[in-house]
Amino acid sequence: MNNFTYHNPTKIIFGEGTIATISHEIPKDARILMTFGGGSIKENGIYEQVKNALKAFTLFEFGGIEANPQYSTLMKAVDLCRTENISFILAVGGGSVLDGSKFIATAVFFEGEPWDILEKNAKTSKFVPLAAVLTLPATGSEMNGFAVISRKETGQKLAFGRPPFTNPKFSMLDPAVTKTLSPRQRGNGVVDAFIHTTEQYMTFPSNSPVQDRYAEALLKTLIEVGPVYFTEPENMEAAKNLMWAATMALNGIISCGVPVDWATHSIGHELTVLQGIDHGRTLAIVWPGMMRVMRDTKREKLLQFACRVWGITDGTDDEKIDTAIAKTEEFFHSVGVPTRLSDYQLGKEVIGKVVENLKKNGFTALGEKRLVTPEKVEEILLDRL
Ligand code: NZQ
Ligand code: ZN
């Protein structure tokens, strides 16, 4: 195990009915900006719940943050924060609203071109505090300091983070918010949480049994609960467990002191930029190919995954790995998520574009051993036609 520092300052308030208690968590004199997405919170009553809970506060609103939050939209919110002297941001939504709000919170006090925070890792020193009411379990953004922002004008989707300053001060996790999610968003969330876990687990052994077994607990829980959550929107026990698993999958706990991969995410982000495919769905396309093509570098962990997560004990090592890959793909299908480029009417033509975009952004040596080169990306995607 490598040395590490772990500090996660986000307070989690978990359970049905908790949104009503937000007012206890925000300074009384705060000038709050409530950020949200395209309107789902107005249809499902979450908007009303938040507004009621914050009646006593000075509250401004900024809606319209799109899925895969766009830089140009977020900059409008930055202007509003500056004009209205906003002192607290409350993000109400899924990963896109939370990520967008983290960027707003960072850009408000930034002097210069804020895109440099993403593209050039520009130095930042002052942040608006933010918190979240999560409406979609998937990304883990509710308990981490990272964000992914898109800019359609330049065809980029880039990540940044300034933890602990960009961690939500608190996040409200009310499983009842999931009732109105579409099957598509449910499936996306299950797959995203699963692949966050594998990105931090399926690398090479580092003698870190606690992290390994935490990761395996998350994977097994997602396999058990995911299909129930997917098919039974009213099942709050499934929603609770799914929500907590998704948060735990990317709050930094399972990556303490271990090698991490993240190549599937980098490739997936380009598929979103080029084809508009939902984040979780891009991962379901790439990941089976990643396991197959990178099986030599990941061999020991793949065998551990096959045995401990899927209970596969028969066959040669390669047969066990193949069975584990097939079962993982079946699992994605069981939550309604397709796993091939052809499921999106895409063929070979998209592969070259993904590779070019990765090169343009400098992502030419990805993965835990930096062995996922442009040639490997091509091989991985050819496996996914
Ligand atoms: O915009 P509204 O109208 O709110 O609708 C949203 C959106 O259309 C809808 N939705 C959310 N909660 C709902 C709901 N519909 C009905 N009922 C509810 N309770 O769902 C749609 C998708 O929302 P979005 O926030 O885009 O989804 P998700 O949470 O999957 O977030 C995806 C974004 O997070 C980034 C992704 O790259 C992508 O940009 N990620 C962030 C990470 C992080 N910060 O750590 C890590 C992830 O790997 C990921 O990259
Ligand atoms: Zn993800």
Short mmCIF file of C-alpha atoms and ligand atoms in Angstrom, two decimals:
data_model
loop_
_atom_site.label_atom_id
_atom_site.label_comp_id
_atom_site.label_asym_id
_atom_site.label_seq_id
_atom_site.Cartn_x
_atom_site.Cartn_y
_atom_site.Cartn_z
CA MET A 1 0.00 0.00 0.00
CA ASN A 2 1.25 3.50 -0.84
CA ASN A 3 1.30 6.47 1.53
CA PHE A 4 -1.85 8.57 1.45
CA THR A 5 -3.71 11.43 3.10
CA TYR A 6 -7.46 11.05 3.38
CA HIS A 7 -9.62 14.01 4.31
CA ASN A 8 -13.26 14.12 3.32
CA PRO A 9 -15.04 17.10 4.87
CA THR A 10 -18.49 16.47 3.34
CA LYS A 11 -21.21 15.89 5.90
CA ILE A 12 -23.74 13.33 4.68
CA ILE A 13 -27.35 13.65 5.78
CA PHE A 14 -29.05 10.49 4.65
CA GLY A 15 -32.66 9.36 4.59
CA GLU A 16 -36.23 10.04 3.58
CA GLY A 17 -37.58 13.44 4.59
CA THR A 18 -34.17 14.99 5.28
CA ILE A 19 -34.46 17.80 2.71
CA ALA A 20 -36.72 19.70 5.14
CA THR A 21 -33.75 20.09 7.50
CA ILE A 22 -31.42 21.97 5.10
CA SER A 23 -31.95 25.25 6.92
CA HIS A 24 -30.04 23.93 9.96
CA GLU A 25 -26.92 23.54 7.84
CA ILE A 26 -26.60 26.97 6.18
CA PRO A 27 -25.48 30.20 7.87
CA LYS A 28 -28.55 32.37 8.60
CA ASP A 29 -27.12 35.43 6.84
CA ALA A 30 -26.14 33.54 3.68
CA ARG A 31 -27.05 34.88 0.26
CA ILE A 32 -27.83 31.56 -1.39
CA LEU A 33 -27.78 30.67 -5.06
CA MET A 34 -29.85 27.55 -5.71
CA THR A 35 -28.67 25.89 -8.91
CA PHE A 36 -30.60 23.25 -10.82
CA GLY A 37 -30.98 21.52 -14.17
CA GLY A 38 -33.54 21.42 -16.93
CA GLY A 39 -36.64 21.31 -14.77
CA SER A 40 -37.08 17.79 -13.35
CA ILE A 41 -37.08 19.22 -9.81
CA LYS A 42 -40.08 21.38 -10.65
CA GLU A 43 -42.03 18.32 -11.83
CA ASN A 44 -41.22 16.02 -8.91
CA GLY A 45 -41.69 18.37 -5.99
CA ILE A 46 -38.03 18.67 -4.94
CA TYR A 47 -37.97 22.35 -5.95
CA GLU A 48 -40.92 23.05 -3.63
CA GLN A 49 -39.33 21.09 -0.78
CA VAL A 50 -36.11 23.11 -1.03
CA LYS A 51 -37.89 26.44 -1.40
CA ASN A 52 -40.06 25.70 1.64
CA ALA A 53 -37.04 24.69 3.70
CA LEU A 54 -35.25 27.93 2.78
CA LYS A 55 -38.12 30.40 3.26
CA ALA A 56 -36.19 32.39 5.85
CA PHE A 57 -33.13 32.90 3.62
CA THR A 58 -32.15 35.32 0.89
CA LEU A 59 -32.45 33.01 -2.09
CA PHE A 60 -31.53 33.43 -5.76
CA GLU A 61 -32.04 30.80 -8.45
CA PHE A 62 -30.14 29.64 -11.50
CA GLY A 63 -31.78 26.87 -13.56
CA GLY A 64 -30.95 25.35 -16.92
CA ILE A 65 -27.66 23.60 -16.17
CA GLU A 66 -27.66 20.90 -18.80
CA ALA A 67 -26.55 17.25 -18.62
CA ASN A 68 -22.78 17.38 -19.19
CA PRO A 69 -22.71 20.97 -17.88
CA GLN A 70 -21.64 23.56 -20.41
CA TYR A 71 -19.01 26.18 -19.68
CA SER A 72 -20.99 28.98 -21.36
CA THR A 73 -24.06 28.29 -19.19
CA LEU A 74 -22.02 28.10 -16.01
CA MET A 75 -20.33 31.43 -16.76
CA LYS A 76 -23.77 33.08 -16.67
CA ALA A 77 -24.17 31.79 -13.12
CA VAL A 78 -20.69 33.09 -12.28
CA ASP A 79 -21.83 36.56 -13.39
CA LEU A 80 -24.94 36.27 -11.23
CA CYS A 81 -22.86 35.27 -8.19
CA ARG A 82 -20.61 38.27 -8.70
CA THR A 83 -23.49 40.75 -9.17
CA GLU A 84 -25.56 39.47 -6.27
CA ASN A 85 -22.67 38.84 -3.91
CA ILE A 86 -23.63 35.20 -3.43
CA SER A 87 -22.07 33.62 -0.33
CA PHE A 88 -23.39 30.04 -0.58
CA ILE A 89 -24.31 27.77 -3.50
CA LEU A 90 -26.87 25.01 -3.08
CA ALA A 91 -26.79 22.56 -5.99
CA VAL A 92 -30.05 20.62 -6.43
CA GLY A 93 -29.68 17.91 -9.03
CA GLY A 94 -27.58 15.09 -10.41
CA GLY A 95 -23.86 14.98 -11.14
CA SER A 96 -24.13 17.66 -13.83
CA VAL A 97 -25.68 20.28 -11.54
CA LEU A 98 -23.28 19.41 -8.73
CA ASP A 99 -20.24 19.51 -10.99
CA GLY A 100 -21.38 22.71 -12.64
CA SER A 101 -21.85 24.28 -9.21
CA LYS A 102 -18.35 23.28 -8.13
CA PHE A 103 -17.02 25.08 -11.18
CA ILE A 104 -19.15 28.16 -10.49
CA ALA A 105 -17.93 28.18 -6.88
CA THR A 106 -14.32 28.12 -8.10
CA ALA A 107 -14.64 30.58 -11.00
CA VAL A 108 -16.39 33.40 -9.07
CA PHE A 109 -13.18 34.66 -7.45
CA PHE A 110 -10.86 33.64 -10.29
CA GLU A 111 -9.19 36.47 -12.14
CA GLY A 112 -8.52 35.66 -15.78
CA GLU A 113 -10.02 33.12 -18.18
CA PRO A 114 -11.79 30.51 -16.00
CA TRP A 115 -11.44 27.77 -18.65
CA ASP A 116 -7.76 27.76 -17.66
CA ILE A 117 -8.82 26.14 -14.38
CA LEU A 118 -9.76 23.09 -16.45
CA GLU A 119 -7.34 23.20 -19.33
CA LYS A 120 -4.22 24.54 -17.60
CA ASN A 121 -4.85 23.58 -13.99
CA ALA A 122 -4.63 27.30 -13.15
CA LYS A 123 -4.03 28.27 -9.54
CA THR A 124 -7.16 29.11 -7.55
CA SER A 125 -7.29 30.51 -4.05
CA LYS A 126 -10.81 31.48 -2.99
CA PHE A 127 -14.10 29.59 -3.29
CA VAL A 128 -17.78 30.10 -2.61
CA PRO A 129 -18.87 27.36 -0.17
CA LEU A 130 -21.32 24.91 -1.69
CA ALA A 131 -23.62 22.07 -0.68
CA ALA A 132 -25.87 19.63 -2.49
CA VAL A 133 -29.28 18.04 -2.60
CA LEU A 134 -28.64 14.98 -4.73
CA THR A 135 -31.42 13.87 -7.08
CA LEU A 136 -29.65 11.11 -9.03
CA PRO A 137 -27.35 8.49 -7.49
CA ALA A 138 -24.50 7.82 -9.93
CA THR A 139 -21.45 10.04 -9.98
CA GLY A 140 -20.37 10.33 -6.34
CA SER A 141 -19.99 14.08 -6.91
CA GLU A 142 -22.01 14.59 -3.71
CA MET A 143 -19.04 13.46 -1.61
CA ASN A 144 -15.98 14.39 -3.60
CA GLY A 145 -14.22 17.56 -4.72
CA PHE A 146 -14.13 16.77 -8.44
CA ALA A 147 -16.13 17.98 -11.43
CA VAL A 148 -16.29 17.37 -15.16
CA ILE A 149 -17.16 20.33 -17.40
CA SER A 150 -17.91 20.38 -21.13
CA ARG A 151 -17.34 23.07 -23.73
CA LYS A 152 -19.06 22.39 -27.00
CA GLU A 153 -17.33 25.27 -28.79
CA THR A 154 -13.97 23.49 -28.46
CA GLY A 155 -15.23 19.90 -28.29
CA GLN A 156 -13.72 19.35 -24.84
CA LYS A 157 -14.86 17.61 -21.67
CA LEU A 158 -12.33 18.09 -18.87
CA ALA A 159 -12.11 17.35 -15.16
CA PHE A 160 -10.84 19.48 -12.31
CA GLY A 161 -10.90 19.39 -8.55
CA ARG A 162 -9.80 21.52 -5.62
CA PRO A 163 -10.65 19.31 -2.67
CA PRO A 164 -11.42 20.04 0.12
CA PHE A 165 -12.61 23.49 -1.10
CA THR A 166 -14.79 22.06 -3.86
CA ASN A 167 -16.26 19.31 -1.69
CA PRO A 168 -19.87 20.00 -0.75
CA LYS A 169 -20.07 21.20 2.89
CA PHE A 170 -22.98 18.82 3.21
CA SER A 171 -25.03 16.62 0.91
CA MET A 172 -28.63 15.61 1.42
CA LEU A 173 -29.19 12.04 0.27
CA ASP A 174 -32.92 11.37 0.27
CA PRO A 175 -33.61 8.08 -1.54
CA ALA A 176 -37.19 9.17 -2.28
CA VAL A 177 -35.87 11.57 -4.95
CA THR A 178 -35.10 8.55 -7.16
CA LYS A 179 -38.78 7.67 -7.64
CA THR A 180 -39.12 9.91 -10.69
CA LEU A 181 -35.92 8.83 -12.45
CA SER A 182 -36.37 7.26 -15.86
CA PRO A 183 -35.19 3.66 -16.38
CA ARG A 184 -32.42 5.11 -18.53
CA GLN A 185 -31.07 7.29 -15.71
CA ARG A 186 -31.41 4.45 -13.20
CA GLY A 187 -29.36 2.12 -15.40
CA ASN A 188 -26.79 4.83 -16.07
CA GLY A 189 -26.32 5.37 -12.34
CA VAL A 190 -25.82 1.70 -11.56
CA VAL A 191 -23.20 1.32 -14.30
CA ASP A 192 -21.39 4.55 -13.37
CA ALA A 193 -21.05 3.48 -9.73
CA PHE A 194 -19.89 0.00 -10.80
CA ILE A 195 -17.18 1.38 -13.07
CA HIS A 196 -16.03 3.98 -10.54
CA THR A 197 -15.34 1.01 -8.32
CA THR A 198 -13.52 -1.03 -10.96
CA GLU A 199 -11.41 1.99 -12.01
CA GLN A 200 -9.96 1.98 -8.49
CA TYR A 201 -9.87 -1.79 -8.00
CA MET A 202 -9.08 -3.55 -11.25
CA THR A 203 -5.44 -2.56 -11.62
CA PHE A 204 -2.67 -4.65 -10.09
CA PRO A 205 -2.26 -6.07 -6.57
CA SER A 206 -0.80 -3.64 -4.03
CA ASN A 207 -1.30 -5.63 -0.85
CA SER A 208 -4.28 -3.52 0.19
CA PRO A 209 -6.87 -6.06 1.32
CA VAL A 210 -9.10 -3.52 3.09
CA GLN A 211 -9.50 -1.42 -0.08
CA ASP A 212 -9.96 -4.57 -2.18
CA ARG A 213 -12.70 -5.95 0.02
CA TYR A 214 -14.48 -2.59 0.33
CA ALA A 215 -14.49 -2.43 -3.47
CA GLU A 216 -15.76 -6.00 -3.74
CA ALA A 217 -18.52 -5.20 -1.24
CA LEU A 218 -19.62 -2.31 -3.45
CA LEU A 219 -19.51 -4.40 -6.64
CA LYS A 220 -21.50 -7.24 -5.08
CA THR A 221 -24.04 -4.81 -3.63
CA LEU A 222 -24.50 -3.14 -7.02
CA ILE A 223 -24.97 -6.53 -8.71
CA GLU A 224 -27.53 -7.54 -6.07
CA VAL A 225 -29.42 -4.28 -5.67
CA GLY A 226 -28.97 -2.70 -9.12
CA PRO A 227 -31.58 -4.78 -10.99
CA VAL A 228 -34.12 -4.33 -8.14
CA TYR A 229 -33.57 -0.56 -8.10
CA PHE A 230 -33.87 -0.57 -11.89
CA THR A 231 -37.22 -2.37 -12.01
CA GLU A 232 -38.87 -1.20 -8.76
CA PRO A 233 -38.91 2.63 -8.51
CA GLU A 234 -41.02 2.50 -5.33
CA ASN A 235 -38.63 0.14 -3.52
CA MET A 236 -36.98 2.50 -1.03
CA GLU A 237 -34.76 -0.18 0.52
CA ALA A 238 -33.18 -0.77 -2.90
CA ALA A 239 -32.93 3.00 -3.51
CA LYS A 240 -31.19 3.56 -0.15
CA ASN A 241 -28.60 0.87 -0.75
CA LEU A 242 -27.99 1.90 -4.33
CA MET A 243 -27.59 5.54 -3.30
CA TRP A 244 -25.11 4.78 -0.54
CA ALA A 245 -23.12 2.40 -2.75
CA ALA A 246 -22.84 5.07 -5.47
CA THR A 247 -21.63 7.64 -2.94
CA MET A 248 -19.10 5.26 -1.41
CA ALA A 249 -17.79 4.29 -4.84
CA LEU A 250 -16.26 7.72 -5.44
CA ASN A 251 -15.66 9.42 -2.12
CA GLY A 252 -11.99 8.51 -2.13
CA ILE A 253 -12.15 5.76 0.47
CA ILE A 254 -11.44 2.82 -1.87
CA SER A 255 -8.61 4.62 -3.69
CA CYS A 256 -6.54 5.30 -0.56
CA GLY A 257 -3.01 4.06 -1.20
CA VAL A 258 -3.81 1.97 -4.29
CA PRO A 259 -3.09 2.35 -8.03
CA VAL A 260 -5.99 3.71 -10.09
CA ASP A 261 -6.92 3.37 -13.76
CA TRP A 262 -9.52 5.92 -15.11
CA ALA A 263 -8.78 5.09 -18.79
CA THR A 264 -12.36 3.93 -19.38
CA HIS A 265 -13.60 7.32 -18.15
CA SER A 266 -11.23 9.26 -20.41
CA ILE A 267 -12.33 7.28 -23.47
CA GLY A 268 -15.99 7.49 -22.44
CA HIS A 269 -15.82 11.28 -22.12
CA GLU A 270 -14.78 11.50 -25.78
CA LEU A 271 -17.76 9.35 -26.81
CA THR A 272 -19.99 11.81 -24.96
CA VAL A 273 -18.34 14.81 -26.63
CA LEU A 274 -18.56 13.26 -30.11
CA GLN A 275 -21.87 11.41 -29.96
CA GLY A 276 -23.76 12.81 -26.97
CA ILE A 277 -24.02 9.37 -25.37
CA ASP A 278 -24.86 9.55 -21.63
CA HIS A 279 -21.83 9.24 -19.36
CA GLY A 280 -22.78 5.89 -17.76
CA ARG A 281 -23.62 4.41 -21.14
CA THR A 282 -20.22 5.28 -22.60
CA LEU A 283 -18.56 3.36 -19.77
CA ALA A 284 -20.65 0.25 -20.44
CA ILE A 285 -19.39 0.30 -24.02
CA VAL A 286 -15.70 0.74 -23.19
CA TRP A 287 -15.20 -1.32 -20.03
CA PRO A 288 -15.73 -4.86 -21.39
CA GLY A 289 -13.17 -4.05 -24.13
CA MET A 290 -10.76 -2.60 -21.57
CA MET A 291 -10.88 -5.84 -19.55
CA ARG A 292 -10.39 -7.96 -22.66
CA VAL A 293 -7.55 -5.96 -24.26
CA MET A 294 -5.70 -5.11 -21.03
CA ARG A 295 -6.12 -8.58 -19.56
CA ASP A 296 -2.39 -9.16 -19.15
CA THR A 297 -1.72 -6.04 -17.06
CA LYS A 298 -4.91 -6.64 -15.07
CA ARG A 299 -4.65 -10.44 -14.92
CA GLU A 300 -4.34 -10.97 -11.16
CA LYS A 301 -7.12 -8.54 -10.33
CA LEU A 302 -9.33 -9.93 -13.09
CA LEU A 303 -8.96 -13.39 -11.57
CA GLN A 304 -9.70 -12.02 -8.10
CA PHE A 305 -12.78 -10.24 -9.51
CA ALA A 306 -13.93 -13.43 -11.25
CA CYS A 307 -13.59 -15.49 -8.09
CA ARG A 308 -14.66 -13.11 -5.33
CA VAL A 309 -17.28 -11.01 -7.11
CA TRP A 310 -18.77 -13.52 -9.54
CA GLY A 311 -17.93 -16.77 -7.70
CA ILE A 312 -16.29 -18.25 -10.82
CA THR A 313 -14.04 -21.19 -9.91
CA ASP A 314 -14.16 -23.49 -12.95
CA GLY A 315 -11.99 -23.45 -16.05
CA THR A 316 -8.57 -22.17 -17.01
CA ASP A 317 -7.52 -18.68 -15.96
CA ASP A 318 -8.42 -17.28 -19.37
CA GLU A 319 -11.79 -18.99 -19.31
CA LYS A 320 -12.49 -17.51 -15.87
CA ILE A 321 -11.64 -14.04 -17.14
CA ASP A 322 -13.83 -14.49 -20.22
CA THR A 323 -16.74 -15.64 -18.07
CA ALA A 324 -16.30 -12.65 -15.73
CA ILE A 325 -16.34 -10.25 -18.69
CA ALA A 326 -19.47 -11.93 -20.11
CA LYS A 327 -21.23 -11.77 -16.73
CA THR A 328 -20.35 -8.09 -16.31
CA GLU A 329 -21.83 -7.33 -19.71
CA GLU A 330 -24.98 -9.31 -18.85
CA PHE A 331 -25.25 -7.30 -15.65
CA PHE A 332 -25.15 -4.02 -17.59
CA HIS A 333 -27.88 -5.39 -19.88
CA SER A 334 -29.96 -6.35 -16.83
CA VAL A 335 -30.18 -2.64 -15.94
CA GLY A 336 -31.07 -1.70 -19.51
CA VAL A 337 -27.67 -0.40 -20.59
CA PRO A 338 -26.35 -1.42 -24.03
CA THR A 339 -22.69 -2.33 -24.38
CA ARG A 340 -21.76 -1.93 -28.04
CA LEU A 341 -21.10 0.94 -30.44
CA SER A 342 -23.49 -0.70 -32.89
CA ASP A 343 -26.28 -0.28 -30.31
CA TYR A 344 -25.91 3.44 -31.11
CA GLN A 345 -25.62 2.86 -34.88
CA LEU A 346 -21.91 3.64 -34.67
CA GLY A 347 -19.20 1.85 -36.58
CA LYS A 348 -15.46 2.06 -37.17
CA GLU A 349 -15.65 5.72 -38.26
CA VAL A 350 -16.06 6.94 -34.67
CA ILE A 351 -12.95 5.15 -33.40
CA GLY A 352 -10.45 7.36 -35.22
CA LYS A 353 -12.24 10.46 -33.94
CA VAL A 354 -12.06 9.27 -30.33
CA VAL A 355 -8.35 8.56 -30.69
CA GLU A 356 -7.71 11.97 -32.28
CA ASN A 357 -9.59 13.78 -29.50
CA LEU A 358 -7.66 11.90 -26.82
CA LYS A 359 -4.39 12.85 -28.50
CA LYS A 360 -5.49 16.49 -28.76
CA ASN A 361 -6.10 16.56 -25.01
CA GLY A 362 -2.77 14.85 -24.30
CA PHE A 363 -4.29 11.53 -23.17
CA THR A 364 -1.87 9.20 -24.92
CA ALA A 365 -0.70 7.04 -22.01
CA LEU A 366 -3.71 6.17 -19.88
CA GLY A 367 -4.36 3.58 -17.20
CA GLU A 368 -2.63 2.42 -14.03
CA LYS A 369 0.59 1.60 -15.90
CA ARG A 370 0.14 4.22 -18.62
CA LEU A 371 -0.06 1.41 -21.16
CA VAL A 372 -3.35 2.42 -22.75
CA THR A 373 -1.87 4.10 -25.81
CA PRO A 374 -3.82 5.36 -28.85
CA GLU A 375 -3.21 1.94 -30.48
CA LYS A 376 -4.74 0.19 -27.47
CA VAL A 377 -7.72 2.54 -27.47
CA GLU A 378 -8.31 1.56 -31.09
CA GLU A 379 -8.10 -2.13 -30.20
CA ILE A 380 -10.48 -1.67 -27.26
CA LEU A 381 -13.07 0.10 -29.40
CA LEU A 382 -12.74 -2.36 -32.29
CA ASP A 383 -13.73 -4.99 -29.73
CA ARG A 384 -16.90 -2.97 -29.08
CA LEU A 385 -18.33 -2.65 -32.61
O1 NZQ B 1 -31.74 18.49 -15.83
P1 NZQ B 1 -32.92 17.88 -15.16
O2 NZQ B 1 -34.21 18.36 -15.67
O3 NZQ B 1 -32.82 17.97 -13.66
O4 NZQ B 1 -32.92 16.31 -15.53
C1 NZQ B 1 -31.86 15.44 -15.25
C2 NZQ B 1 -31.03 15.13 -16.48
O5 NZQ B 1 -31.77 15.25 -17.65
C3 NZQ B 1 -32.42 14.10 -14.87
N1 NZQ B 1 -32.72 13.94 -13.44
C4 NZQ B 1 -31.90 14.16 -12.38
N2 NZQ B 1 -32.52 13.85 -11.23
C5 NZQ B 1 -33.78 13.46 -11.55
C6 NZQ B 1 -33.91 13.52 -12.95
N3 NZQ B 1 -35.06 13.18 -13.59
C7 NZQ B 1 -36.09 12.79 -12.83
N4 NZQ B 1 -36.03 12.67 -11.48
C8 NZQ B 1 -34.89 13.01 -10.81
N5 NZQ B 1 -34.83 12.86 -9.47
O6 NZQ B 1 -31.41 13.17 -15.22
C9 NZQ B 1 -30.69 13.66 -16.34
C10 NZQ B 1 -29.22 13.40 -16.16
O7 NZQ B 1 -28.70 14.16 -15.09
P2 NZQ B 1 -27.12 14.32 -14.90
O8 NZQ B 1 -26.91 15.15 -13.70
O9 NZQ B 1 -26.50 14.74 -16.17
O10 NZQ B 1 -26.66 12.80 -14.64
P3 NZQ B 1 -25.48 12.23 -13.78
O11 NZQ B 1 -25.77 12.35 -12.33
O12 NZQ B 1 -25.24 10.89 -14.33
O13 NZQ B 1 -24.24 13.20 -14.07
C11 NZQ B 1 -23.45 13.07 -15.23
C12 NZQ B 1 -22.33 14.09 -15.22
O14 NZQ B 1 -21.43 13.85 -14.11
C13 NZQ B 1 -20.09 13.71 -14.60
C14 NZQ B 1 -20.32 13.14 -15.98
O15 NZQ B 1 -19.17 13.27 -16.79
C15 NZQ B 1 -21.48 13.96 -16.48
O16 NZQ B 1 -21.05 15.23 -16.94
N6 NZQ B 1 -19.29 12.91 -13.67
C16 NZQ B 1 -18.89 13.49 -12.51
C17 NZQ B 1 -18.05 12.86 -11.61
C18 NZQ B 1 -17.62 13.50 -10.35
N7 NZQ B 1 -17.93 14.76 -10.13
O17 NZQ B 1 -16.94 12.89 -9.53
C19 NZQ B 1 -17.54 11.51 -11.87
C20 NZQ B 1 -18.27 10.79 -12.94
O18 NZQ B 1 -17.41 9.80 -13.46
C21 NZQ B 1 -18.76 11.63 -14.07
O19 NZQ B 1 -17.71 11.85 -15.02
ZN ZN B 2 -18.29 8.08 -14.00
#
